[in-house]
Amino acid sequence: VGLSPNLDRQTMAEFSQKRGKRRGDEGLGSVVDFLLANARLVLGVGGAAVLGIATLAVKRFIDRATSPRDEDDTKGDSWKELSLLKATPHLQPRPPPAALSQPVLPLIPSPSAPEEPAETDLQVTPQLSSPAPLCLTLQERLLAFERDRVTIPAAQVALAKQLAGDIALELQAYFRSKFPELPFGALVPGGPLYDGLQAGAADHVRLLVPLVLEPGLWSLVPGVDTVARDPRCWAVRRTQLEFRPRGSSPWDRFLVGGYLSSRVLLELLHKALAASINWPAIGSLLGCLILPNVASEELLLEVRHERLELTVAVLVAVPGAEADDHLLLAWPLEGLAGNLWLQDLYPVEAARLRALDDRDAGTRRRLLLLLCAVCRGCPALGQLGRGHLTQVVLRLGEDNVDWTEEALGERFLQALELLISSLEQASLPCHFNPSVNLLSSLREEEIDDLGYVLYSGLQKPEGLL
């Protein structure tokens, strides 16, 4: 049977390579025999034995350097060599080979080239210049990562809270003077920074602007019961129009089709924050620079201080007693949901994590902080936000397992496994609203990329830290 030209050339190339290797082995073997024969005469039997061991080690090193190796073996050996190199800060140079005409001295293997066991009963043990450990355990790496990348200095947290509180007071005064007819509640700074759930830097604060709605004039309608069919949202419907006609409430100016429109209210406040407030004067008073983010549809203020940079998210909210005390936020939604209010589950999620940890002195919130810091430091995981990670920790946190600090590494790996499983199914249900899939907004390519990075991290967790 004839072979194709390409296959024939490949076969010939492999054959030539094997032949060249055999010839090299034969030549090297002749040199080794010559050295050992002469060494026996000069050094005696004991000296020849030492020389033989060293020479065989050098021969094996040359074989490894000149022959193709299996990919898996290469990866394993390179990991071992890298560990030894990290544990040996001072490397000793390899002595140059002696000429055949000169007396041959025994070779001392260098610690910079760790060898596999030679094909003999005797082994050469590499000597390390220091007794440093080869690697840290995952638990030790997590605790070091938590100390270096998760914990925020107390002074930075205090400064961020002070700036957020001062900005809240300035905005409160502005709303009362600019919109005296609109009953806004007290502006309250909050969010992960205030709940101990902020990782890495004090760079984000939520500033709630609650609306004070008249009792009996408004009712909440689930988003699935509206034309948008969106389980994430709620509609705020105007009621009692036969007794309190339109125009009797100051919020009636924001009605669209009988519902309080979050979009109309957002547009009004966006223009006010971008053009009507004297931010340079306020920033000068507070010792910082305040810039409204005009490019974003959200109400964002960028605060630049000499010691930190802070983003203040101004969130217009409707406290929803009929929605299990969940906040409803004015959020830039698209399509038919544009006038609806997004259900904010952060307060109940943070409260649940705190209650679970208080019950067994657990580390659920520490695990969430670690996951947030990992995704924050890895651009390839940027699509995974705090909301995704919170659902994973909540689902794991309800299980009656060990949540002590000693089990933090095990829980970290378990969280990675749950994330990978969720990405494989393209489904991550919300803990307090299972009809909401938090992965529904991701494209298939984005899910594949996230799954690849997390799977690689599961195989080698230290690569994520």
Short mmCIF file of C-alpha atoms in Angstrom, two decimals:
data_model
loop_
_atom_site.label_atom_id
_atom_site.label_comp_id
_atom_site.label_asym_id
_atom_site.label_seq_id
_atom_site.Cartn_x
_atom_site.Cartn_y
_atom_site.Cartn_z
CA VAL A 1 0.00 0.00 0.00
CA GLY A 2 1.47 3.37 -0.98
CA LEU A 3 1.76 6.29 1.44
CA SER A 4 0.83 9.86 0.67
CA PRO A 5 3.79 12.24 0.12
CA ASN A 6 3.06 14.22 3.30
CA LEU A 7 2.72 11.12 5.45
CA ASP A 8 5.84 9.66 3.87
CA ARG A 9 7.88 12.77 4.60
CA GLN A 10 6.60 12.82 8.19
CA THR A 11 7.48 9.17 8.68
CA MET A 12 10.92 9.71 7.25
CA ALA A 13 11.51 12.72 9.45
CA GLU A 14 10.55 10.77 12.57
CA PHE A 15 12.69 7.87 11.50
CA SER A 16 15.69 10.17 10.87
CA GLN A 17 15.20 11.80 14.23
CA LYS A 18 15.16 8.44 16.00
CA ARG A 19 18.20 7.30 14.10
CA GLY A 20 20.10 10.47 14.96
CA LYS A 21 19.21 10.01 18.60
CA ARG A 22 20.44 6.40 18.59
CA ARG A 23 23.69 7.43 16.98
CA GLY A 24 24.11 10.18 19.56
CA ASP A 25 23.42 7.68 22.33
CA GLU A 26 25.97 5.26 20.89
CA GLY A 27 28.60 8.00 20.61
CA LEU A 28 27.97 9.25 24.09
CA GLY A 29 28.05 5.70 25.41
CA SER A 30 31.49 5.18 23.88
CA VAL A 31 32.75 8.33 25.58
CA VAL A 32 31.30 7.22 28.91
CA ASP A 33 32.93 3.77 28.59
CA PHE A 34 36.28 5.39 27.74
CA LEU A 35 36.06 7.74 30.73
CA LEU A 36 35.12 4.98 33.14
CA ALA A 37 37.85 2.66 31.87
CA ASN A 38 40.58 5.27 32.33
CA ALA A 39 39.13 6.50 35.66
CA ARG A 40 39.34 3.00 37.07
CA LEU A 41 43.08 3.03 36.47
CA VAL A 42 43.67 6.50 37.87
CA LEU A 43 41.08 6.81 40.66
CA GLY A 44 40.60 3.23 41.71
CA VAL A 45 37.34 1.36 42.09
CA GLY A 46 35.75 3.80 44.59
CA GLY A 47 36.59 6.90 42.58
CA ALA A 48 35.37 5.27 39.38
CA ALA A 49 32.00 4.50 41.03
CA VAL A 50 31.50 8.15 42.03
CA LEU A 51 32.50 9.30 38.56
CA GLY A 52 30.11 6.79 37.01
CA ILE A 53 27.13 8.10 38.96
CA ALA A 54 27.90 11.71 38.05
CA THR A 55 28.51 10.84 34.41
CA LEU A 56 25.23 8.94 34.12
CA ALA A 57 23.41 11.94 35.59
CA VAL A 58 25.02 14.21 32.98
CA LYS A 59 24.13 11.75 30.24
CA ARG A 60 20.49 11.71 31.33
CA PHE A 61 20.44 15.50 31.40
CA ILE A 62 21.76 15.61 27.82
CA ASP A 63 19.16 13.02 26.74
CA ARG A 64 16.38 15.14 28.18
CA ALA A 65 17.67 18.27 26.54
CA THR A 66 18.04 16.72 23.05
CA SER A 67 15.00 14.45 22.81
CA PRO A 68 11.31 15.35 22.33
CA ARG A 69 9.17 14.80 25.37
CA ASP A 70 5.58 14.17 26.09
CA GLU A 71 3.60 17.36 26.74
CA ASP A 72 2.19 16.21 30.06
CA ASP A 73 5.63 15.20 31.33
CA THR A 74 6.99 18.58 30.26
CA LYS A 75 4.33 20.42 32.22
CA GLY A 76 4.86 18.30 35.32
CA ASP A 77 8.65 18.60 35.25
CA SER A 78 8.54 22.34 34.58
CA TRP A 79 6.31 22.82 37.63
CA LYS A 80 8.76 20.86 39.78
CA GLU A 81 11.75 22.73 38.40
CA LEU A 82 10.00 26.08 38.93
CA SER A 83 9.27 25.17 42.56
CA LEU A 84 12.90 24.26 43.15
CA LEU A 85 14.15 27.40 41.46
CA LYS A 86 11.89 29.54 43.64
CA ALA A 87 13.22 27.77 46.70
CA THR A 88 16.86 28.35 45.61
CA PRO A 89 17.61 32.08 45.34
CA HIS A 90 21.37 31.63 44.84
CA LEU A 91 22.27 29.39 41.91
CA GLN A 92 25.69 27.84 41.49
CA PRO A 93 27.21 27.98 37.99
CA ARG A 94 27.83 24.66 36.30
CA PRO A 95 31.55 23.85 35.90
CA PRO A 96 32.80 23.66 32.29
CA PRO A 97 33.47 20.17 30.95
CA ALA A 98 37.07 19.04 31.26
CA ALA A 99 39.13 18.06 28.24
CA LEU A 100 39.61 14.37 27.64
CA SER A 101 43.39 14.73 27.88
CA GLN A 102 43.15 16.20 31.40
CA PRO A 103 42.39 14.25 34.58
CA VAL A 104 38.63 13.88 35.01
CA LEU A 105 37.27 15.03 38.38
CA PRO A 106 33.92 13.91 39.81
CA LEU A 107 31.06 16.20 38.80
CA ILE A 108 28.79 17.68 41.46
CA PRO A 109 25.22 18.06 40.22
CA SER A 110 23.97 21.65 40.32
CA PRO A 111 20.83 22.43 42.33
CA SER A 112 19.57 24.56 39.43
CA ALA A 113 18.94 21.47 37.30
CA PRO A 114 16.76 19.01 39.24
CA GLU A 115 16.97 15.55 37.72
CA GLU A 116 14.58 12.68 37.50
CA PRO A 117 15.79 9.51 39.22
CA ALA A 118 18.47 7.85 37.11
CA GLU A 119 17.90 4.34 35.81
CA THR A 120 19.97 2.80 38.58
CA ASP A 121 19.55 1.87 42.21
CA LEU A 122 21.42 5.00 43.33
CA GLN A 123 19.82 8.48 43.13
CA VAL A 124 21.30 11.96 43.05
CA THR A 125 19.52 14.25 45.54
CA PRO A 126 19.61 17.95 44.58
CA GLN A 127 21.03 20.16 47.33
CA LEU A 128 19.05 23.31 48.12
CA SER A 129 20.86 26.39 49.27
CA SER A 130 18.10 27.24 51.77
CA PRO A 131 15.44 25.19 53.60
CA ALA A 132 12.58 27.34 52.20
CA PRO A 133 9.31 25.44 51.53
CA LEU A 134 8.55 24.41 47.98
CA CYS A 135 5.03 25.88 47.96
CA LEU A 136 2.27 27.14 50.22
CA THR A 137 -0.98 25.36 50.80
CA LEU A 138 -4.17 26.77 49.32
CA GLN A 139 -5.32 27.79 52.79
CA GLU A 140 -2.11 29.76 53.37
CA ARG A 141 -2.37 31.40 49.96
CA LEU A 142 -5.97 32.43 50.59
CA LEU A 143 -5.13 34.01 53.93
CA ALA A 144 -2.19 35.89 52.40
CA PHE A 145 -4.39 37.01 49.49
CA GLU A 146 -7.03 38.17 51.94
CA ARG A 147 -4.47 40.19 53.86
CA ASP A 148 -2.88 41.79 50.79
CA ARG A 149 -5.75 42.16 48.30
CA VAL A 150 -9.03 42.09 50.23
CA THR A 151 -8.60 44.04 53.45
CA ILE A 152 -9.11 47.80 53.13
CA PRO A 153 -7.24 50.17 55.47
CA ALA A 154 -9.55 51.60 58.12
CA ALA A 155 -8.44 55.16 57.34
CA GLN A 156 -9.49 54.75 53.71
CA VAL A 157 -12.90 53.39 54.70
CA ALA A 158 -13.45 56.27 57.14
CA LEU A 159 -12.50 58.86 54.51
CA ALA A 160 -14.84 57.33 51.91
CA LYS A 161 -17.73 57.31 54.38
CA GLN A 162 -17.04 60.91 55.36
CA LEU A 163 -17.04 62.09 51.73
CA ALA A 164 -20.21 60.12 50.96
CA GLY A 165 -21.98 61.59 53.99
CA ASP A 166 -20.98 65.15 53.07
CA ILE A 167 -22.13 64.67 49.47
CA ALA A 168 -25.44 63.26 50.74
CA LEU A 169 -26.04 66.40 52.82
CA GLU A 170 -25.25 68.66 49.85
CA LEU A 171 -27.59 66.71 47.54
CA GLN A 172 -30.32 66.73 50.19
CA ALA A 173 -30.15 70.51 50.42
CA TYR A 174 -30.14 70.83 46.61
CA PHE A 175 -33.23 68.63 46.12
CA ARG A 176 -35.17 70.57 48.74
CA SER A 177 -34.35 73.89 47.12
CA LYS A 178 -34.66 72.77 43.49
CA PHE A 179 -37.71 70.51 43.85
CA PRO A 180 -39.57 71.68 46.95
CA GLU A 181 -42.80 70.13 45.71
CA LEU A 182 -41.29 66.62 45.49
CA PRO A 183 -41.16 64.84 48.87
CA PHE A 184 -37.80 63.08 48.87
CA GLY A 185 -36.82 61.19 51.99
CA ALA A 186 -33.51 61.48 53.80
CA LEU A 187 -30.56 60.52 51.60
CA VAL A 188 -28.80 57.52 53.13
CA PRO A 189 -25.29 56.34 52.15
CA GLY A 190 -24.87 52.59 52.24
CA GLY A 191 -23.81 49.54 50.31
CA PRO A 192 -21.08 46.90 50.63
CA LEU A 193 -18.58 49.37 52.09
CA TYR A 194 -20.90 49.96 55.06
CA ASP A 195 -21.68 46.25 55.47
CA GLY A 196 -18.08 45.04 55.41
CA LEU A 197 -18.57 43.45 51.99
CA GLN A 198 -16.29 45.67 49.92
CA ALA A 199 -13.03 44.10 48.73
CA GLY A 200 -9.76 45.69 47.71
CA ALA A 201 -10.51 49.41 47.86
CA ALA A 202 -13.07 51.85 49.23
CA ASP A 203 -14.09 52.94 45.74
CA HIS A 204 -17.88 52.55 45.61
CA VAL A 205 -20.78 53.84 47.71
CA ARG A 206 -24.55 53.62 47.20
CA LEU A 207 -26.55 56.77 47.98
CA LEU A 208 -30.28 56.03 48.27
CA VAL A 209 -32.76 58.77 47.39
CA PRO A 210 -36.13 57.42 48.65
CA LEU A 211 -39.42 58.70 47.30
CA VAL A 212 -42.17 59.42 49.83
CA LEU A 213 -45.36 58.17 48.16
CA GLU A 214 -48.81 58.89 49.54
CA PRO A 215 -50.37 55.89 51.28
CA GLY A 216 -53.32 54.43 49.40
CA LEU A 217 -52.54 56.13 46.07
CA TRP A 218 -49.97 53.65 44.78
CA SER A 219 -49.81 49.90 44.41
CA LEU A 220 -47.04 47.57 43.25
CA VAL A 221 -47.55 45.20 40.33
CA PRO A 222 -45.10 42.32 39.66
CA GLY A 223 -43.22 42.70 36.42
CA VAL A 224 -44.41 39.30 35.17
CA ASP A 225 -47.97 40.66 35.25
CA THR A 226 -47.12 43.56 32.94
CA VAL A 227 -46.58 43.63 29.18
CA ALA A 228 -42.80 43.43 29.83
CA ARG A 229 -43.12 39.99 31.50
CA ASP A 230 -39.90 40.75 33.39
CA PRO A 231 -39.55 38.96 36.76
CA ARG A 232 -36.74 41.33 37.84
CA CYS A 233 -39.02 44.37 37.96
CA TRP A 234 -42.13 45.85 39.48
CA ALA A 235 -44.53 48.50 38.25
CA VAL A 236 -45.81 51.33 40.49
CA ARG A 237 -49.45 51.96 39.55
CA ARG A 238 -51.46 55.04 40.40
CA THR A 239 -54.74 54.15 42.14
CA GLN A 240 -57.80 55.92 43.57
CA LEU A 241 -58.08 58.19 40.53
CA GLU A 242 -61.84 58.50 41.03
CA PHE A 243 -61.31 60.02 44.49
CA ARG A 244 -57.89 61.63 44.02
CA PRO A 245 -57.74 62.72 40.37
CA ARG A 246 -54.54 62.99 38.41
CA GLY A 247 -52.56 66.04 39.49
CA SER A 248 -53.39 65.76 43.17
CA SER A 249 -50.08 63.99 43.84
CA PRO A 250 -46.75 65.70 43.15
CA TRP A 251 -45.53 62.46 41.57
CA ASP A 252 -48.30 62.49 38.96
CA ARG A 253 -46.06 64.53 36.64
CA PHE A 254 -44.00 61.35 36.14
CA LEU A 255 -46.92 59.11 35.15
CA VAL A 256 -46.78 57.18 31.88
CA GLY A 257 -49.90 55.19 31.08
CA GLY A 258 -51.08 55.28 34.68
CA TYR A 259 -47.74 54.09 36.10
CA LEU A 260 -44.95 55.97 37.84
CA SER A 261 -42.15 56.02 35.27
CA SER A 262 -38.64 55.43 36.51
CA ARG A 263 -37.25 56.58 33.16
CA VAL A 264 -38.84 60.04 33.29
CA LEU A 265 -37.65 60.58 36.85
CA LEU A 266 -34.13 59.44 35.95
CA GLU A 267 -33.95 61.85 33.03
CA LEU A 268 -34.94 64.78 35.25
CA LEU A 269 -32.36 64.02 37.93
CA HIS A 270 -29.66 63.21 35.37
CA LYS A 271 -29.98 66.69 33.88
CA ALA A 272 -29.95 68.23 37.35
CA LEU A 273 -26.79 66.41 38.44
CA ALA A 274 -24.99 67.14 35.17
CA ALA A 275 -25.86 70.81 34.66
CA SER A 276 -27.60 72.42 37.62
CA ILE A 277 -25.35 71.68 40.59
CA ASN A 278 -22.20 73.69 41.24
CA TRP A 279 -19.91 70.71 41.82
CA PRO A 280 -16.65 72.71 41.69
CA ALA A 281 -17.79 74.79 44.65
CA ILE A 282 -18.98 71.73 46.59
CA GLY A 283 -15.76 69.88 45.82
CA SER A 284 -13.67 72.83 46.96
CA LEU A 285 -15.60 72.89 50.22
CA LEU A 286 -15.10 69.15 50.78
CA GLY A 287 -11.45 69.10 49.69
CA CYS A 288 -11.96 66.95 46.60
CA LEU A 289 -12.97 67.04 42.93
CA ILE A 290 -16.52 65.90 42.07
CA LEU A 291 -17.46 65.13 38.47
CA PRO A 292 -20.88 63.85 37.33
CA ASN A 293 -20.61 60.98 34.86
CA VAL A 294 -22.62 62.43 31.99
CA ALA A 295 -21.86 59.50 29.67
CA SER A 296 -23.62 56.96 31.88
CA GLU A 297 -27.39 56.56 32.04
CA GLU A 298 -27.01 55.85 35.73
CA LEU A 299 -26.69 58.68 38.25
CA LEU A 300 -22.96 58.48 39.03
CA LEU A 301 -20.61 60.92 40.70
CA GLU A 302 -16.85 60.45 40.34
CA VAL A 303 -15.02 61.75 43.42
CA ARG A 304 -11.27 62.29 43.30
CA HIS A 305 -9.44 62.87 46.55
CA GLU A 306 -5.69 62.94 47.06
CA ARG A 307 -5.95 59.70 49.03
CA LEU A 308 -8.63 57.80 47.09
CA GLU A 309 -10.99 57.73 44.12
CA LEU A 310 -14.64 57.06 44.85
CA THR A 311 -17.76 56.41 42.75
CA VAL A 312 -21.04 57.47 44.33
CA ALA A 313 -24.08 55.81 42.75
CA VAL A 314 -27.20 57.91 43.36
CA LEU A 315 -30.12 55.45 43.48
CA VAL A 316 -33.69 56.71 43.37
CA ALA A 317 -35.70 54.17 45.34
CA VAL A 318 -39.26 53.23 46.19
CA PRO A 319 -39.52 51.30 49.48
CA GLY A 320 -41.85 48.43 48.64
CA ALA A 321 -43.80 47.05 51.58
CA GLU A 322 -45.80 44.83 49.22
CA ALA A 323 -42.60 43.46 47.66
CA ASP A 324 -41.35 41.81 50.87
CA ASP A 325 -39.55 45.01 51.91
CA HIS A 326 -37.30 44.89 48.85
CA LEU A 327 -36.21 48.19 47.43
CA LEU A 328 -37.29 49.17 43.93
CA LEU A 329 -34.71 51.22 42.05
CA ALA A 330 -35.03 53.59 39.12
CA TRP A 331 -32.65 51.84 36.71
CA PRO A 332 -31.94 52.39 33.00
CA LEU A 333 -33.81 49.37 31.62
CA GLU A 334 -34.43 48.68 27.94
CA GLY A 335 -37.47 47.81 25.88
CA LEU A 336 -40.89 47.35 27.43
CA ALA A 337 -39.36 47.38 30.92
CA GLY A 338 -38.06 50.95 30.48
CA ASN A 339 -40.68 52.47 32.79
CA LEU A 340 -40.55 49.72 35.43
CA TRP A 341 -38.57 49.65 38.69
CA LEU A 342 -35.78 47.15 39.24
CA GLN A 343 -36.05 45.03 42.36
CA ASP A 344 -32.95 45.51 44.53
CA LEU A 345 -32.14 42.38 46.53
CA TYR A 346 -28.83 43.54 47.95
CA PRO A 347 -30.20 44.52 51.43
CA VAL A 348 -31.86 41.15 52.06
CA GLU A 349 -28.88 39.23 50.64
CA ALA A 350 -26.43 41.06 52.90
CA ALA A 351 -28.71 40.54 55.89
CA ARG A 352 -29.02 36.81 55.16
CA LEU A 353 -25.25 36.34 54.90
CA ARG A 354 -24.77 38.19 58.18
CA ALA A 355 -27.43 36.04 59.90
CA LEU A 356 -25.87 32.80 58.64
CA ASP A 357 -22.41 33.81 59.80
CA ASP A 358 -23.71 34.93 63.19
CA ARG A 359 -25.41 31.56 63.64
CA ASP A 360 -22.22 29.49 63.42
CA ALA A 361 -19.40 32.10 63.45
CA GLY A 362 -18.86 31.23 59.81
CA THR A 363 -16.78 32.67 56.96
CA ARG A 364 -19.41 33.10 54.24
CA ARG A 365 -18.85 36.84 53.93
CA ARG A 366 -15.07 36.30 53.87
CA LEU A 367 -15.55 33.81 51.03
CA LEU A 368 -17.63 36.38 49.12
CA LEU A 369 -14.91 38.98 49.61
CA LEU A 370 -12.26 36.56 48.33
CA LEU A 371 -14.31 35.76 45.22
CA CYS A 372 -14.97 39.44 44.56
CA ALA A 373 -11.27 40.25 44.88
CA VAL A 374 -10.33 37.40 42.51
CA CYS A 375 -12.76 38.62 39.85
CA ARG A 376 -11.69 42.20 40.43
CA GLY A 377 -8.04 41.32 39.81
CA CYS A 378 -8.67 39.09 36.77
CA PRO A 379 -9.94 40.95 33.67
CA ALA A 380 -11.12 37.67 32.12
CA LEU A 381 -13.60 37.30 35.01
CA GLY A 382 -14.90 40.85 34.80
CA GLN A 383 -18.34 39.66 33.64
CA LEU A 384 -18.92 38.06 37.04
CA GLY A 385 -20.25 40.75 39.34
CA ARG A 386 -21.06 40.84 43.01
CA GLY A 387 -24.61 39.67 42.27
CA HIS A 388 -23.44 36.43 40.64
CA LEU A 389 -20.96 35.66 43.40
CA THR A 390 -23.47 36.44 46.15
CA GLN A 391 -25.89 33.84 44.79
CA VAL A 392 -23.14 31.21 44.82
CA VAL A 393 -22.17 31.95 48.43
CA LEU A 394 -25.81 32.05 49.54
CA ARG A 395 -26.52 28.69 47.95
CA LEU A 396 -23.46 27.14 49.59
CA GLY A 397 -24.07 29.01 52.83
CA GLU A 398 -27.44 27.38 53.42
CA ASP A 399 -25.76 23.95 53.61
CA ASN A 400 -24.92 22.63 57.06
CA VAL A 401 -21.17 22.17 56.47
CA ASP A 402 -18.00 23.38 58.13
CA TRP A 403 -17.71 27.17 57.74
CA THR A 404 -14.76 27.73 60.07
CA GLU A 405 -11.60 29.44 58.88
CA GLU A 406 -9.82 26.08 58.59
CA ALA A 407 -12.32 25.03 55.90
CA LEU A 408 -12.07 28.27 53.88
CA GLY A 409 -9.90 26.66 51.19
CA GLU A 410 -12.36 23.81 50.74
CA ARG A 411 -15.31 26.22 50.49
CA PHE A 412 -13.36 28.30 47.95
CA LEU A 413 -12.91 25.29 45.67
CA GLN A 414 -16.55 24.35 46.18
CA ALA A 415 -17.61 27.83 45.06
CA LEU A 416 -15.52 27.49 41.90
CA GLU A 417 -17.15 24.14 41.17
CA LEU A 418 -20.63 25.61 41.61
CA LEU A 419 -19.78 28.52 39.32
CA ILE A 420 -18.50 26.16 36.64
CA SER A 421 -21.60 23.97 36.95
CA SER A 422 -23.84 27.02 36.62
CA LEU A 423 -21.97 28.22 33.54
CA GLU A 424 -22.24 24.77 31.96
CA GLN A 425 -26.02 24.99 32.34
CA ALA A 426 -26.09 28.74 31.55
CA SER A 427 -28.29 29.09 34.62
CA LEU A 428 -27.69 30.85 37.96
CA PRO A 429 -31.06 31.38 39.69
CA CYS A 430 -31.44 34.26 42.10
CA HIS A 431 -31.57 32.99 45.67
CA PHE A 432 -34.59 35.09 46.68
CA ASN A 433 -36.26 35.10 43.23
CA PRO A 434 -35.54 31.78 41.45
CA SER A 435 -37.41 32.89 38.33
CA VAL A 436 -34.56 35.32 37.60
CA ASN A 437 -31.53 33.82 35.84
CA LEU A 438 -28.52 36.03 36.48
CA LEU A 439 -26.63 34.55 33.50
CA SER A 440 -29.34 35.37 30.97
CA SER A 441 -27.59 38.59 29.88
CA LEU A 442 -24.32 36.82 28.95
CA ARG A 443 -23.57 35.65 25.43
CA GLU A 444 -22.53 32.07 24.75
CA GLU A 445 -18.97 33.15 23.95
CA GLU A 446 -18.72 35.05 27.24
CA ILE A 447 -19.97 32.02 29.17
CA ASP A 448 -17.40 29.81 27.43
CA ASP A 449 -14.58 32.23 28.27
CA LEU A 450 -15.61 32.44 31.91
CA GLY A 451 -15.92 28.67 32.15
CA TYR A 452 -12.46 28.14 30.69
CA VAL A 453 -10.80 30.55 33.13
CA LEU A 454 -12.63 29.09 36.14
CA TYR A 455 -11.91 25.51 35.10
CA SER A 456 -8.22 26.36 34.76
CA GLY A 457 -8.38 28.02 38.16
CA LEU A 458 -9.99 24.93 39.66
CA GLN A 459 -7.08 22.82 38.39
CA LYS A 460 -4.55 25.34 39.73
CA PRO A 461 -6.22 27.65 42.28
CA GLU A 462 -3.03 29.54 43.07
CA GLY A 463 -3.17 30.95 39.54
CA LEU A 464 -6.22 33.00 40.52
CA LEU A 465 -4.58 34.50 43.60
#
